[in-house]
JSON list of C-alpha atoms and ligand atoms in Angstrom, two decimals:
[
{"chain": "A", "resi": 23, "resn": "UNK", "atom": "CA", "xyz": [3.91, 15.58, 38.06]},
{"chain": "A", "resi": 24, "resn": "UNK", "atom": "CA", "xyz": [4.27, 19.22, 37.44]},
{"chain": "A", "resi": 25, "resn": "UNK", "atom": "CA", "xyz": [6.55, 19.86, 34.23]},
{"chain": "A", "resi": 26, "resn": "UNK", "atom": "CA", "xyz": [8.23, 23.72, 33.83]},
{"chain": "A", "resi": 27, "resn": "UNK", "atom": "CA", "xyz": [7.31, 25.00, 37.13]},
{"chain": "A", "resi": 28, "resn": "UNK", "atom": "CA", "xyz": [10.05, 23.22, 39.38]},
{"chain": "A", "resi": 29, "resn": "UNK", "atom": "CA", "xyz": [12.31, 24.71, 35.87]},
{"chain": "A", "resi": 30, "resn": "UNK", "atom": "CA", "xyz": [13.49, 20.92, 35.80]},
{"chain": "A", "resi": 31, "resn": "UNK", "atom": "CA", "xyz": [12.80, 18.70, 32.80]},
{"chain": "A", "resi": 32, "resn": "UNK", "atom": "CA", "xyz": [9.35, 16.39, 33.78]},
{"chain": "A", "resi": 33, "resn": "UNK", "atom": "CA", "xyz": [11.16, 13.48, 34.45]},
{"chain": "A", "resi": 34, "resn": "UNK", "atom": "CA", "xyz": [13.20, 14.45, 36.67]},
{"chain": "A", "resi": 35, "resn": "UNK", "atom": "CA", "xyz": [10.98, 16.73, 38.34]},
{"chain": "A", "resi": 36, "resn": "UNK", "atom": "CA", "xyz": [9.56, 14.99, 42.02]},
{"chain": "A", "resi": 37, "resn": "UNK", "atom": "CA", "xyz": [7.27, 17.87, 42.80]},
{"chain": "A", "resi": 38, "resn": "UNK", "atom": "CA", "xyz": [3.32, 17.43, 42.85]},
{"chain": "A", "resi": 39, "resn": "UNK", "atom": "CA", "xyz": [0.75, 19.46, 41.67]},
{"chain": "A", "resi": 40, "resn": "UNK", "atom": "CA", "xyz": [-0.30, 20.97, 44.22]},
{"chain": "A", "resi": 41, "resn": "UNK", "atom": "CA", "xyz": [-4.34, 20.10, 45.65]},
{"chain": "A", "resi": 42, "resn": "UNK", "atom": "CA", "xyz": [-7.24, 22.76, 45.68]},
{"chain": "A", "resi": 43, "resn": "UNK", "atom": "CA", "xyz": [-5.92, 23.47, 49.14]},
{"chain": "A", "resi": 44, "resn": "UNK", "atom": "CA", "xyz": [-2.86, 24.05, 48.46]},
{"chain": "A", "resi": 45, "resn": "UNK", "atom": "CA", "xyz": [-1.95, 28.12, 49.47]},
{"chain": "A", "resi": 46, "resn": "UNK", "atom": "CA", "xyz": [-2.69, 30.82, 46.99]},
{"chain": "A", "resi": 47, "resn": "UNK", "atom": "CA", "xyz": [0.99, 32.53, 46.58]},
{"chain": "A", "resi": 48, "resn": "UNK", "atom": "CA", "xyz": [0.29, 36.84, 46.91]},
{"chain": "A", "resi": 49, "resn": "UNK", "atom": "CA", "xyz": [3.55, 38.66, 46.00]},
{"chain": "A", "resi": 50, "resn": "UNK", "atom": "CA", "xyz": [4.70, 42.23, 46.18]},
{"chain": "A", "resi": 51, "resn": "UNK", "atom": "CA", "xyz": [7.46, 43.99, 46.95]},
{"chain": "A", "resi": 52, "resn": "UNK", "atom": "CA", "xyz": [6.68, 45.21, 49.66]},
{"chain": "A", "resi": 53, "resn": "UNK", "atom": "CA", "xyz": [3.29, 45.43, 51.84]},
{"chain": "A", "resi": 54, "resn": "UNK", "atom": "CA", "xyz": [1.51, 47.29, 48.71]},
{"chain": "A", "resi": 55, "resn": "UNK", "atom": "CA", "xyz": [-0.40, 43.89, 48.13]},
{"chain": "A", "resi": 56, "resn": "UNK", "atom": "CA", "xyz": [-1.67, 43.45, 51.20]},
{"chain": "A", "resi": 57, "resn": "UNK", "atom": "CA", "xyz": [-4.38, 45.71, 49.41]},
{"chain": "A", "resi": 58, "resn": "UNK", "atom": "CA", "xyz": [-5.37, 43.13, 47.23]},
{"chain": "A", "resi": 59, "resn": "UNK", "atom": "CA", "xyz": [-4.77, 40.49, 49.49]},
{"chain": "A", "resi": 60, "resn": "UNK", "atom": "CA", "xyz": [-7.31, 41.68, 51.63]},
{"chain": "A", "resi": 61, "resn": "UNK", "atom": "CA", "xyz": [-9.79, 41.75, 48.75]},
{"chain": "A", "resi": 62, "resn": "UNK", "atom": "CA", "xyz": [-9.13, 38.28, 47.77]},
{"chain": "A", "resi": 63, "resn": "UNK", "atom": "CA", "xyz": [-9.64, 37.27, 51.33]},
{"chain": "A", "resi": 64, "resn": "UNK", "atom": "CA", "xyz": [-13.40, 38.79, 52.03]},
{"chain": "A", "resi": 65, "resn": "UNK", "atom": "CA", "xyz": [-14.18, 37.22, 47.97]},
{"chain": "A", "resi": 66, "resn": "UNK", "atom": "CA", "xyz": [-12.54, 33.69, 48.97]},
{"chain": "A", "resi": 67, "resn": "UNK", "atom": "CA", "xyz": [-12.82, 33.53, 52.81]},
{"chain": "A", "resi": 68, "resn": "UNK", "atom": "CA", "xyz": [-12.05, 29.50, 52.28]},
{"chain": "A", "resi": 69, "resn": "UNK", "atom": "CA", "xyz": [-8.43, 30.02, 50.00]},
{"chain": "A", "resi": 70, "resn": "UNK", "atom": "CA", "xyz": [-5.27, 29.60, 52.24]},
{"chain": "A", "resi": 71, "resn": "UNK", "atom": "CA", "xyz": [-2.75, 32.27, 50.71]},
{"chain": "A", "resi": 72, "resn": "UNK", "atom": "CA", "xyz": [1.45, 32.86, 51.91]},
{"chain": "A", "resi": 73, "resn": "UNK", "atom": "CA", "xyz": [1.76, 36.58, 51.59]},
{"chain": "A", "resi": 74, "resn": "UNK", "atom": "CA", "xyz": [5.22, 37.25, 50.06]},
{"chain": "A", "resi": 75, "resn": "UNK", "atom": "CA", "xyz": [6.08, 40.98, 50.73]},
{"chain": "A", "resi": 76, "resn": "UNK", "atom": "CA", "xyz": [10.03, 41.94, 49.37]},
{"chain": "A", "resi": 77, "resn": "UNK", "atom": "CA", "xyz": [10.33, 45.23, 52.07]},
{"chain": "A", "resi": 78, "resn": "UNK", "atom": "CA", "xyz": [14.13, 44.07, 52.15]},
{"chain": "A", "resi": 79, "resn": "UNK", "atom": "CA", "xyz": [14.23, 45.07, 48.63]},
{"chain": "A", "resi": 80, "resn": "UNK", "atom": "CA", "xyz": [11.91, 47.50, 48.40]},
{"chain": "A", "resi": 81, "resn": "UNK", "atom": "CA", "xyz": [11.09, 49.75, 46.09]},
{"chain": "A", "resi": 82, "resn": "UNK", "atom": "CA", "xyz": [11.53, 48.21, 43.16]},
{"chain": "A", "resi": 83, "resn": "UNK", "atom": "CA", "xyz": [10.21, 51.28, 41.21]},
{"chain": "A", "resi": 84, "resn": "UNK", "atom": "CA", "xyz": [14.09, 52.97, 41.14]},
{"chain": "A", "resi": 85, "resn": "UNK", "atom": "CA", "xyz": [15.01, 49.50, 39.83]},
{"chain": "A", "resi": 86, "resn": "UNK", "atom": "CA", "xyz": [16.22, 48.08, 36.12]},
{"chain": "A", "resi": 87, "resn": "UNK", "atom": "CA", "xyz": [14.28, 45.85, 34.51]},
{"chain": "A", "resi": 88, "resn": "UNK", "atom": "CA", "xyz": [16.78, 42.86, 35.36]},
{"chain": "A", "resi": 89, "resn": "UNK", "atom": "CA", "xyz": [17.15, 43.65, 39.03]},
{"chain": "A", "resi": 90, "resn": "UNK", "atom": "CA", "xyz": [13.22, 43.61, 39.01]},
{"chain": "A", "resi": 91, "resn": "UNK", "atom": "CA", "xyz": [12.94, 40.33, 36.62]},
{"chain": "A", "resi": 92, "resn": "UNK", "atom": "CA", "xyz": [15.51, 38.61, 39.20]},
{"chain": "A", "resi": 93, "resn": "UNK", "atom": "CA", "xyz": [14.00, 39.65, 42.61]},
{"chain": "A", "resi": 94, "resn": "UNK", "atom": "CA", "xyz": [10.85, 38.09, 40.72]},
{"chain": "A", "resi": 95, "resn": "UNK", "atom": "CA", "xyz": [12.30, 34.93, 40.12]},
{"chain": "A", "resi": 96, "resn": "UNK", "atom": "CA", "xyz": [14.14, 34.51, 43.07]},
{"chain": "A", "resi": 97, "resn": "UNK", "atom": "CA", "xyz": [10.36, 35.20, 45.23]},
{"chain": "A", "resi": 98, "resn": "UNK", "atom": "CA", "xyz": [8.61, 32.82, 42.65]},
{"chain": "A", "resi": 99, "resn": "UNK", "atom": "CA", "xyz": [11.27, 30.25, 43.76]},
{"chain": "A", "resi": 100, "resn": "UNK", "atom": "CA", "xyz": [10.08, 30.64, 47.36]},
{"chain": "A", "resi": 101, "resn": "UNK", "atom": "CA", "xyz": [6.85, 30.53, 47.19]},
{"chain": "A", "resi": 102, "resn": "UNK", "atom": "CA", "xyz": [6.51, 27.20, 44.87]},
{"chain": "A", "resi": 103, "resn": "UNK", "atom": "CA", "xyz": [9.24, 25.38, 47.16]},
{"chain": "A", "resi": 104, "resn": "UNK", "atom": "CA", "xyz": [5.78, 25.75, 50.11]},
{"chain": "A", "resi": 105, "resn": "UNK", "atom": "CA", "xyz": [4.04, 24.39, 47.60]},
{"chain": "A", "resi": 106, "resn": "UNK", "atom": "CA", "xyz": [1.43, 27.30, 46.43]},
{"chain": "A", "resi": 107, "resn": "UNK", "atom": "CA", "xyz": [-0.81, 26.61, 43.72]},
{"chain": "A", "resi": 108, "resn": "UNK", "atom": "CA", "xyz": [-0.62, 29.60, 41.75]},
{"chain": "A", "resi": 109, "resn": "UNK", "atom": "CA", "xyz": [0.78, 33.15, 42.62]},
{"chain": "A", "resi": 110, "resn": "UNK", "atom": "CA", "xyz": [-0.49, 36.52, 42.32]},
{"chain": "A", "resi": 111, "resn": "UNK", "atom": "CA", "xyz": [1.57, 39.38, 41.52]},
{"chain": "A", "resi": 112, "resn": "UNK", "atom": "CA", "xyz": [0.09, 42.04, 43.47]},
{"chain": "A", "resi": 113, "resn": "UNK", "atom": "CA", "xyz": [2.49, 44.97, 42.01]},
{"chain": "A", "resi": 114, "resn": "UNK", "atom": "CA", "xyz": [2.31, 46.56, 38.85]},
{"chain": "A", "resi": 115, "resn": "UNK", "atom": "CA", "xyz": [5.92, 47.01, 38.31]},
{"chain": "A", "resi": 116, "resn": "UNK", "atom": "CA", "xyz": [6.53, 43.30, 38.86]},
{"chain": "A", "resi": 117, "resn": "UNK", "atom": "CA", "xyz": [3.85, 42.49, 36.55]},
{"chain": "A", "resi": 118, "resn": "UNK", "atom": "CA", "xyz": [5.14, 44.78, 33.98]},
{"chain": "A", "resi": 119, "resn": "UNK", "atom": "CA", "xyz": [8.58, 43.37, 33.69]},
{"chain": "A", "resi": 120, "resn": "UNK", "atom": "CA", "xyz": [8.34, 39.53, 34.95]},
{"chain": "A", "resi": 121, "resn": "UNK", "atom": "CA", "xyz": [5.08, 38.43, 34.41]},
{"chain": "A", "resi": 122, "resn": "UNK", "atom": "CA", "xyz": [5.59, 37.62, 30.66]},
{"chain": "A", "resi": 123, "resn": "UNK", "atom": "CA", "xyz": [8.63, 36.02, 31.63]},
{"chain": "A", "resi": 124, "resn": "UNK", "atom": "CA", "xyz": [7.74, 33.53, 34.01]},
{"chain": "A", "resi": 125, "resn": "UNK", "atom": "CA", "xyz": [4.93, 32.55, 32.18]},
{"chain": "A", "resi": 126, "resn": "UNK", "atom": "CA", "xyz": [7.21, 30.98, 29.48]},
{"chain": "A", "resi": 127, "resn": "UNK", "atom": "CA", "xyz": [9.43, 29.52, 32.70]},
{"chain": "A", "resi": 128, "resn": "UNK", "atom": "CA", "xyz": [6.42, 27.84, 34.26]},
{"chain": "A", "resi": 129, "resn": "UNK", "atom": "CA", "xyz": [3.91, 27.06, 31.90]},
{"chain": "A", "resi": 130, "resn": "UNK", "atom": "CA", "xyz": [1.97, 25.25, 34.27]},
{"chain": "A", "resi": 131, "resn": "UNK", "atom": "CA", "xyz": [1.17, 27.03, 36.86]},
{"chain": "A", "resi": 132, "resn": "UNK", "atom": "CA", "xyz": [-1.71, 30.27, 37.13]},
{"chain": "A", "resi": 133, "resn": "UNK", "atom": "CA", "xyz": [0.31, 33.28, 37.58]},
{"chain": "A", "resi": 134, "resn": "UNK", "atom": "CA", "xyz": [-2.30, 36.32, 37.86]},
{"chain": "A", "resi": 135, "resn": "UNK", "atom": "CA", "xyz": [-0.24, 39.55, 37.06]},
{"chain": "A", "resi": 136, "resn": "UNK", "atom": "CA", "xyz": [-2.20, 43.17, 37.51]},
{"chain": "A", "resi": 137, "resn": "UNK", "atom": "CA", "xyz": [-2.45, 46.21, 36.00]},
{"chain": "A", "resi": 138, "resn": "UNK", "atom": "CA", "xyz": [-3.22, 49.96, 36.82]},
{"chain": "A", "resi": 139, "resn": "UNK", "atom": "CA", "xyz": [-7.47, 50.05, 36.92]},
{"chain": "A", "resi": 140, "resn": "UNK", "atom": "CA", "xyz": [-7.80, 52.10, 33.84]},
{"chain": "A", "resi": 141, "resn": "UNK", "atom": "CA", "xyz": [-10.69, 50.30, 32.34]},
{"chain": "A", "resi": 142, "resn": "UNK", "atom": "CA", "xyz": [-13.02, 51.00, 35.48]},
{"chain": "A", "resi": 143, "resn": "UNK", "atom": "CA", "xyz": [-12.16, 54.53, 35.21]},
{"chain": "A", "resi": 144, "resn": "UNK", "atom": "CA", "xyz": [-12.52, 55.13, 31.63]},
{"chain": "A", "resi": 145, "resn": "UNK", "atom": "CA", "xyz": [-15.84, 53.62, 31.84]},
{"chain": "A", "resi": 146, "resn": "UNK", "atom": "CA", "xyz": [-17.52, 55.31, 34.30]},
{"chain": "A", "resi": 147, "resn": "UNK", "atom": "CA", "xyz": [-15.46, 58.75, 32.83]},
{"chain": "A", "resi": 148, "resn": "UNK", "atom": "CA", "xyz": [-15.83, 58.98, 28.80]},
{"chain": "A", "resi": 149, "resn": "UNK", "atom": "CA", "xyz": [-14.05, 62.07, 27.35]},
{"chain": "A", "resi": 150, "resn": "UNK", "atom": "CA", "xyz": [-12.73, 62.54, 30.60]},
{"chain": "A", "resi": 151, "resn": "UNK", "atom": "CA", "xyz": [-9.76, 63.48, 32.27]},
{"chain": "A", "resi": 152, "resn": "UNK", "atom": "CA", "xyz": [-7.74, 60.65, 33.98]},
{"chain": "A", "resi": 153, "resn": "UNK", "atom": "CA", "xyz": [-4.68, 60.72, 36.27]},
{"chain": "A", "resi": 154, "resn": "UNK", "atom": "CA", "xyz": [-2.89, 57.19, 36.54]},
{"chain": "A", "resi": 155, "resn": "UNK", "atom": "CA", "xyz": [-0.57, 57.26, 39.74]},
{"chain": "A", "resi": 156, "resn": "UNK", "atom": "CA", "xyz": [2.12, 54.56, 39.37]},
{"chain": "A", "resi": 157, "resn": "UNK", "atom": "CA", "xyz": [5.93, 53.62, 39.55]},
{"chain": "A", "resi": 158, "resn": "UNK", "atom": "CA", "xyz": [8.13, 55.28, 36.52]},
{"chain": "A", "resi": 159, "resn": "UNK", "atom": "CA", "xyz": [9.30, 51.15, 35.72]},
{"chain": "A", "resi": 160, "resn": "UNK", "atom": "CA", "xyz": [5.60, 51.06, 35.12]},
{"chain": "A", "resi": 161, "resn": "UNK", "atom": "CA", "xyz": [5.12, 53.81, 33.14]},
{"chain": "A", "resi": 162, "resn": "UNK", "atom": "CA", "xyz": [7.60, 53.50, 31.58]},
{"chain": "A", "resi": 163, "resn": "UNK", "atom": "CA", "xyz": [7.27, 49.65, 30.12]},
{"chain": "A", "resi": 164, "resn": "UNK", "atom": "CA", "xyz": [5.37, 48.99, 26.78]},
{"chain": "A", "resi": 165, "resn": "UNK", "atom": "CA", "xyz": [2.35, 46.87, 28.73]},
{"chain": "A", "resi": 166, "resn": "UNK", "atom": "CA", "xyz": [1.67, 50.41, 29.95]},
{"chain": "A", "resi": 167, "resn": "UNK", "atom": "CA", "xyz": [1.66, 52.50, 26.27]},
{"chain": "A", "resi": 168, "resn": "UNK", "atom": "CA", "xyz": [-0.37, 49.13, 25.21]},
{"chain": "A", "resi": 169, "resn": "UNK", "atom": "CA", "xyz": [-2.79, 50.05, 27.91]},
{"chain": "A", "resi": 170, "resn": "UNK", "atom": "CA", "xyz": [-3.00, 54.09, 27.35]},
{"chain": "A", "resi": 171, "resn": "UNK", "atom": "CA", "xyz": [-3.80, 53.62, 23.74]},
{"chain": "A", "resi": 172, "resn": "UNK", "atom": "CA", "xyz": [-6.25, 51.10, 24.16]},
{"chain": "A", "resi": 173, "resn": "UNK", "atom": "CA", "xyz": [-8.21, 54.26, 25.89]},
{"chain": "A", "resi": 174, "resn": "UNK", "atom": "CA", "xyz": [-6.76, 57.00, 24.16]},
{"chain": "A", "resi": 175, "resn": "UNK", "atom": "CA", "xyz": [-10.56, 56.97, 21.94]},
{"chain": "A", "resi": 176, "resn": "UNK", "atom": "CA", "xyz": [-12.24, 56.75, 25.83]},
{"chain": "A", "resi": 177, "resn": "UNK", "atom": "CA", "xyz": [-10.64, 59.46, 27.92]},
{"chain": "A", "resi": 178, "resn": "UNK", "atom": "CA", "xyz": [-7.59, 61.74, 28.38]},
{"chain": "A", "resi": 179, "resn": "UNK", "atom": "CA", "xyz": [-5.15, 60.09, 30.00]},
{"chain": "A", "resi": 180, "resn": "UNK", "atom": "CA", "xyz": [-1.82, 61.78, 32.18]},
{"chain": "A", "resi": 181, "resn": "UNK", "atom": "CA", "xyz": [0.82, 59.41, 33.98]},
{"chain": "A", "resi": 182, "resn": "UNK", "atom": "CA", "xyz": [1.75, 61.02, 37.16]},
{"chain": "A", "resi": 183, "resn": "UNK", "atom": "CA", "xyz": [5.44, 58.75, 37.93]},
{"chain": "A", "resi": 184, "resn": "UNK", "atom": "CA", "xyz": [5.34, 58.63, 42.27]},
{"chain": "A", "resi": 185, "resn": "UNK", "atom": "CA", "xyz": [8.88, 56.49, 42.35]},
{"chain": "A", "resi": 186, "resn": "UNK", "atom": "CA", "xyz": [9.06, 58.22, 45.81]},
{"chain": "A", "resi": 187, "resn": "UNK", "atom": "CA", "xyz": [5.43, 57.12, 47.47]},
{"chain": "A", "resi": 188, "resn": "UNK", "atom": "CA", "xyz": [6.54, 53.14, 48.31]},
{"chain": "A", "resi": 189, "resn": "UNK", "atom": "CA", "xyz": [9.51, 54.48, 50.43]},
{"chain": "A", "resi": 190, "resn": "UNK", "atom": "CA", "xyz": [7.62, 57.00, 52.63]},
{"chain": "A", "resi": 191, "resn": "UNK", "atom": "CA", "xyz": [5.01, 54.09, 53.14]},
{"chain": "A", "resi": 192, "resn": "UNK", "atom": "CA", "xyz": [7.58, 51.34, 53.22]},
{"chain": "A", "resi": 193, "resn": "UNK", "atom": "CA", "xyz": [9.45, 53.34, 55.70]},
{"chain": "A", "resi": 194, "resn": "UNK", "atom": "CA", "xyz": [6.64, 53.92, 57.96]},
{"chain": "A", "resi": 195, "resn": "UNK", "atom": "CA", "xyz": [6.68, 57.56, 56.62]},
{"chain": "A", "resi": 196, "resn": "UNK", "atom": "CA", "xyz": [3.21, 57.93, 56.43]},
{"chain": "A", "resi": 197, "resn": "UNK", "atom": "CA", "xyz": [2.58, 60.78, 58.17]},
{"chain": "A", "resi": 198, "resn": "UNK", "atom": "CA", "xyz": [5.60, 62.83, 57.40]},
{"chain": "A", "resi": 199, "resn": "UNK", "atom": "CA", "xyz": [5.56, 66.78, 56.18]},
{"chain": "A", "resi": 200, "resn": "UNK", "atom": "CA", "xyz": [7.81, 65.46, 53.10]},
{"chain": "A", "resi": 201, "resn": "UNK", "atom": "CA", "xyz": [5.21, 62.94, 52.02]},
{"chain": "A", "resi": 202, "resn": "UNK", "atom": "CA", "xyz": [3.01, 66.43, 52.50]},
{"chain": "A", "resi": 203, "resn": "UNK", "atom": "CA", "xyz": [5.03, 68.53, 50.55]},
{"chain": "A", "resi": 204, "resn": "UNK", "atom": "CA", "xyz": [5.96, 65.90, 47.71]},
{"chain": "A", "resi": 205, "resn": "UNK", "atom": "CA", "xyz": [2.16, 65.19, 47.34]},
{"chain": "A", "resi": 206, "resn": "UNK", "atom": "CA", "xyz": [1.19, 68.55, 47.56]},
{"chain": "A", "resi": 207, "resn": "UNK", "atom": "CA", "xyz": [3.80, 69.12, 44.45]},
{"chain": "A", "resi": 208, "resn": "UNK", "atom": "CA", "xyz": [2.79, 65.75, 42.43]},
{"chain": "A", "resi": 209, "resn": "UNK", "atom": "CA", "xyz": [-0.92, 67.29, 42.11]},
{"chain": "A", "resi": 210, "resn": "UNK", "atom": "CA", "xyz": [-0.44, 71.23, 41.51]},
{"chain": "A", "resi": 211, "resn": "UNK", "atom": "CA", "xyz": [1.87, 69.70, 38.35]},
{"chain": "A", "resi": 212, "resn": "UNK", "atom": "CA", "xyz": [-1.56, 68.97, 36.86]},
{"chain": "A", "resi": 213, "resn": "UNK", "atom": "CA", "xyz": [-2.72, 72.64, 36.34]},
{"chain": "A", "resi": 214, "resn": "UNK", "atom": "CA", "xyz": [-5.94, 73.94, 36.44]},
{"chain": "A", "resi": 215, "resn": "UNK", "atom": "CA", "xyz": [-7.49, 71.42, 34.75]},
{"chain": "A", "resi": 216, "resn": "UNK", "atom": "CA", "xyz": [-9.00, 69.25, 37.24]},
{"chain": "A", "resi": 217, "resn": "UNK", "atom": "CA", "xyz": [-9.64, 65.56, 36.78]},
{"chain": "A", "resi": 218, "resn": "UNK", "atom": "CA", "xyz": [-12.33, 63.84, 36.91]},
{"chain": "A", "resi": 219, "resn": "UNK", "atom": "CA", "xyz": [-10.72, 60.80, 37.82]},
{"chain": "A", "resi": 220, "resn": "UNK", "atom": "CA", "xyz": [-7.38, 59.60, 39.50]},
{"chain": "A", "resi": 221, "resn": "UNK", "atom": "CA", "xyz": [-6.10, 55.54, 39.56]},
{"chain": "A", "resi": 222, "resn": "UNK", "atom": "CA", "xyz": [-3.86, 54.10, 41.82]},
{"chain": "A", "resi": 223, "resn": "UNK", "atom": "CA", "xyz": [-1.65, 52.53, 39.69]},
{"chain": "A", "resi": 224, "resn": "UNK", "atom": "CA", "xyz": [0.55, 50.95, 42.41]},
{"chain": "A", "resi": 225, "resn": "UNK", "atom": "CA", "xyz": [-0.92, 48.51, 44.84]},
{"chain": "A", "resi": 226, "resn": "UNK", "atom": "CA", "xyz": [1.08, 50.86, 47.93]},
{"chain": "A", "resi": 227, "resn": "UNK", "atom": "CA", "xyz": [-1.04, 53.88, 47.03]},
{"chain": "A", "resi": 228, "resn": "UNK", "atom": "CA", "xyz": [-4.37, 52.24, 48.74]},
{"chain": "A", "resi": 229, "resn": "UNK", "atom": "CA", "xyz": [-2.76, 52.59, 52.08]},
{"chain": "A", "resi": 230, "resn": "UNK", "atom": "CA", "xyz": [-2.15, 56.36, 51.87]},
{"chain": "A", "resi": 231, "resn": "UNK", "atom": "CA", "xyz": [-5.66, 56.68, 50.43]},
{"chain": "A", "resi": 232, "resn": "UNK", "atom": "CA", "xyz": [-6.56, 59.05, 53.28]},
{"chain": "A", "resi": 233, "resn": "UNK", "atom": "CA", "xyz": [-3.74, 61.47, 52.59]},
{"chain": "A", "resi": 234, "resn": "UNK", "atom": "CA", "xyz": [-4.13, 61.43, 48.60]},
{"chain": "A", "resi": 235, "resn": "UNK", "atom": "CA", "xyz": [-8.48, 62.08, 48.90]},
{"chain": "A", "resi": 236, "resn": "UNK", "atom": "CA", "xyz": [-6.80, 65.77, 50.60]},
{"chain": "A", "resi": 237, "resn": "UNK", "atom": "CA", "xyz": [-5.53, 66.50, 47.77]},
{"chain": "A", "resi": 238, "resn": "UNK", "atom": "CA", "xyz": [-8.02, 65.27, 45.50]},
{"chain": "A", "resi": 239, "resn": "UNK", "atom": "CA", "xyz": [-11.36, 67.48, 45.37]},
{"chain": "A", "resi": 240, "resn": "UNK", "atom": "CA", "xyz": [-14.03, 65.54, 46.25]},
{"chain": "A", "resi": 241, "resn": "UNK", "atom": "CA", "xyz": [-16.46, 64.59, 43.36]},
{"chain": "A", "resi": 242, "resn": "UNK", "atom": "CA", "xyz": [-12.96, 62.58, 41.94]},
{"chain": "A", "resi": 243, "resn": "UNK", "atom": "CA", "xyz": [-13.05, 59.17, 42.11]},
{"chain": "A", "resi": 244, "resn": "UNK", "atom": "CA", "xyz": [-10.08, 57.44, 43.12]},
{"chain": "A", "resi": 245, "resn": "UNK", "atom": "CA", "xyz": [-9.91, 53.85, 41.56]},
{"chain": "A", "resi": 246, "resn": "UNK", "atom": "CA", "xyz": [-7.53, 50.77, 43.29]},
{"chain": "A", "resi": 247, "resn": "UNK", "atom": "CA", "xyz": [-7.52, 47.91, 42.13]},
{"chain": "A", "resi": 248, "resn": "UNK", "atom": "CA", "xyz": [-7.91, 45.77, 44.42]},
{"chain": "A", "resi": 249, "resn": "UNK", "atom": "CA", "xyz": [-11.95, 44.42, 43.80]},
{"chain": "A", "resi": 250, "resn": "UNK", "atom": "CA", "xyz": [-10.85, 44.38, 40.58]},
{"chain": "A", "resi": 251, "resn": "UNK", "atom": "CA", "xyz": [-8.74, 42.16, 41.18]},
{"chain": "A", "resi": 252, "resn": "UNK", "atom": "CA", "xyz": [-10.27, 39.90, 43.49]},
{"chain": "A", "resi": 253, "resn": "UNK", "atom": "CA", "xyz": [-13.33, 39.69, 41.36]},
{"chain": "A", "resi": 254, "resn": "UNK", "atom": "CA", "xyz": [-11.88, 38.70, 38.43]},
{"chain": "A", "resi": 255, "resn": "UNK", "atom": "CA", "xyz": [-9.29, 36.32, 40.28]},
{"chain": "A", "resi": 256, "resn": "UNK", "atom": "CA", "xyz": [-12.91, 35.26, 41.20]},
{"chain": "A", "resi": 257, "resn": "UNK", "atom": "CA", "xyz": [-15.24, 35.24, 38.63]},
{"chain": "A", "resi": 258, "resn": "UNK", "atom": "CA", "xyz": [-12.67, 33.77, 36.13]},
{"chain": "A", "resi": 259, "resn": "UNK", "atom": "CA", "xyz": [-11.35, 31.05, 38.36]},
{"chain": "A", "resi": 260, "resn": "UNK", "atom": "CA", "xyz": [-7.53, 31.63, 37.76]},
{"chain": "A", "resi": 261, "resn": "UNK", "atom": "CA", "xyz": [-6.41, 29.91, 39.43]},
{"chain": "A", "resi": 262, "resn": "UNK", "atom": "CA", "xyz": [-8.62, 26.61, 40.63]},
{"chain": "A", "resi": 263, "resn": "UNK", "atom": "CA", "xyz": [-9.31, 25.83, 44.17]},
{"chain": "A", "resi": 264, "resn": "UNK", "atom": "CA", "xyz": [-11.87, 26.59, 46.79]},
{"chain": "A", "resi": 265, "resn": "UNK", "atom": "CA", "xyz": [-12.87, 29.64, 45.63]},
{"chain": "A", "resi": 266, "resn": "UNK", "atom": "CA", "xyz": [-16.40, 30.29, 47.37]},
{"chain": "B", "resi": 324, "resn": "DGL", "atom": "N1", "xyz": [3.10, 47.89, 45.21]},
{"chain": "B", "resi": 324, "resn": "DGL", "atom": "C1", "xyz": [4.20, 47.95, 44.16]},
{"chain": "B", "resi": 324, "resn": "DGL", "atom": "C2", "xyz": [3.21, 48.04, 42.34]},
{"chain": "B", "resi": 324, "resn": "DGL", "atom": "O1", "xyz": [2.44, 47.79, 42.83]},
{"chain": "B", "resi": 324, "resn": "DGL", "atom": "C3", "xyz": [5.62, 48.98, 44.37]},
{"chain": "B", "resi": 324, "resn": "DGL", "atom": "C4", "xyz": [6.86, 48.61, 43.32]},
{"chain": "B", "resi": 324, "resn": "DGL", "atom": "C5", "xyz": [7.91, 49.39, 43.68]},
{"chain": "B", "resi": 324, "resn": "DGL", "atom": "O2", "xyz": [8.39, 49.10, 44.80]},
{"chain": "B", "resi": 324, "resn": "DGL", "atom": "O3", "xyz": [8.01, 50.16, 43.46]},
{"chain": "B", "resi": 324, "resn": "DGL", "atom": "O4", "xyz": [4.12, 48.65, 41.59]}
]
């Protein structure tokens, strides 16, 4: 019996605790989370996965917190109805708005959220200048303010809101001149002082890696989060199962 997971009282809940063969749910507002899923599959190839990309409602990054929460809850309901044994929210935006609340609602369900990989960037570039690209929602949430605060001593963190990028990816306009102009403008706004690292704080951005590399000098490290999420999931055994 899995009290809480189905949102009903324990005695009324018919749902069985999923076994270790049950799939891991991986969710994003669209296709971006596939960049995380790929790393999970390469590290944990014997797990089963269900990926839910909510492309019909993307981008989440321009929505109100209430909308993001309600969309995320709908996806959780769906994944739970499919019998997942845990959920990886491979979306920074949904994590920052909804994960805390969902952990309260589903206390027995392993829920893994993600955050921009500032930690490894700051570790490798102490005292450096780190640019964090993310959606407006991710950057305006207190979770991000706390994250920035905790690295204030180690690096200069500059946030770069890139709300439109998700749309370029979801609408398959990745080779458009419009996107080139958008990125040119964004990077020009950083001024003359070069960054030491650029953190991709949205799971859609690694899909555009070659384009982003075009605007950043060769020595600048570009840090995506998929690898870190997969490794941490694997080492902490955050979702019990095979994890081979
Ligand atoms: N991939 C999502 C993230 O990591 C994009 C959110 C959106 O749809 O704006 O934040």
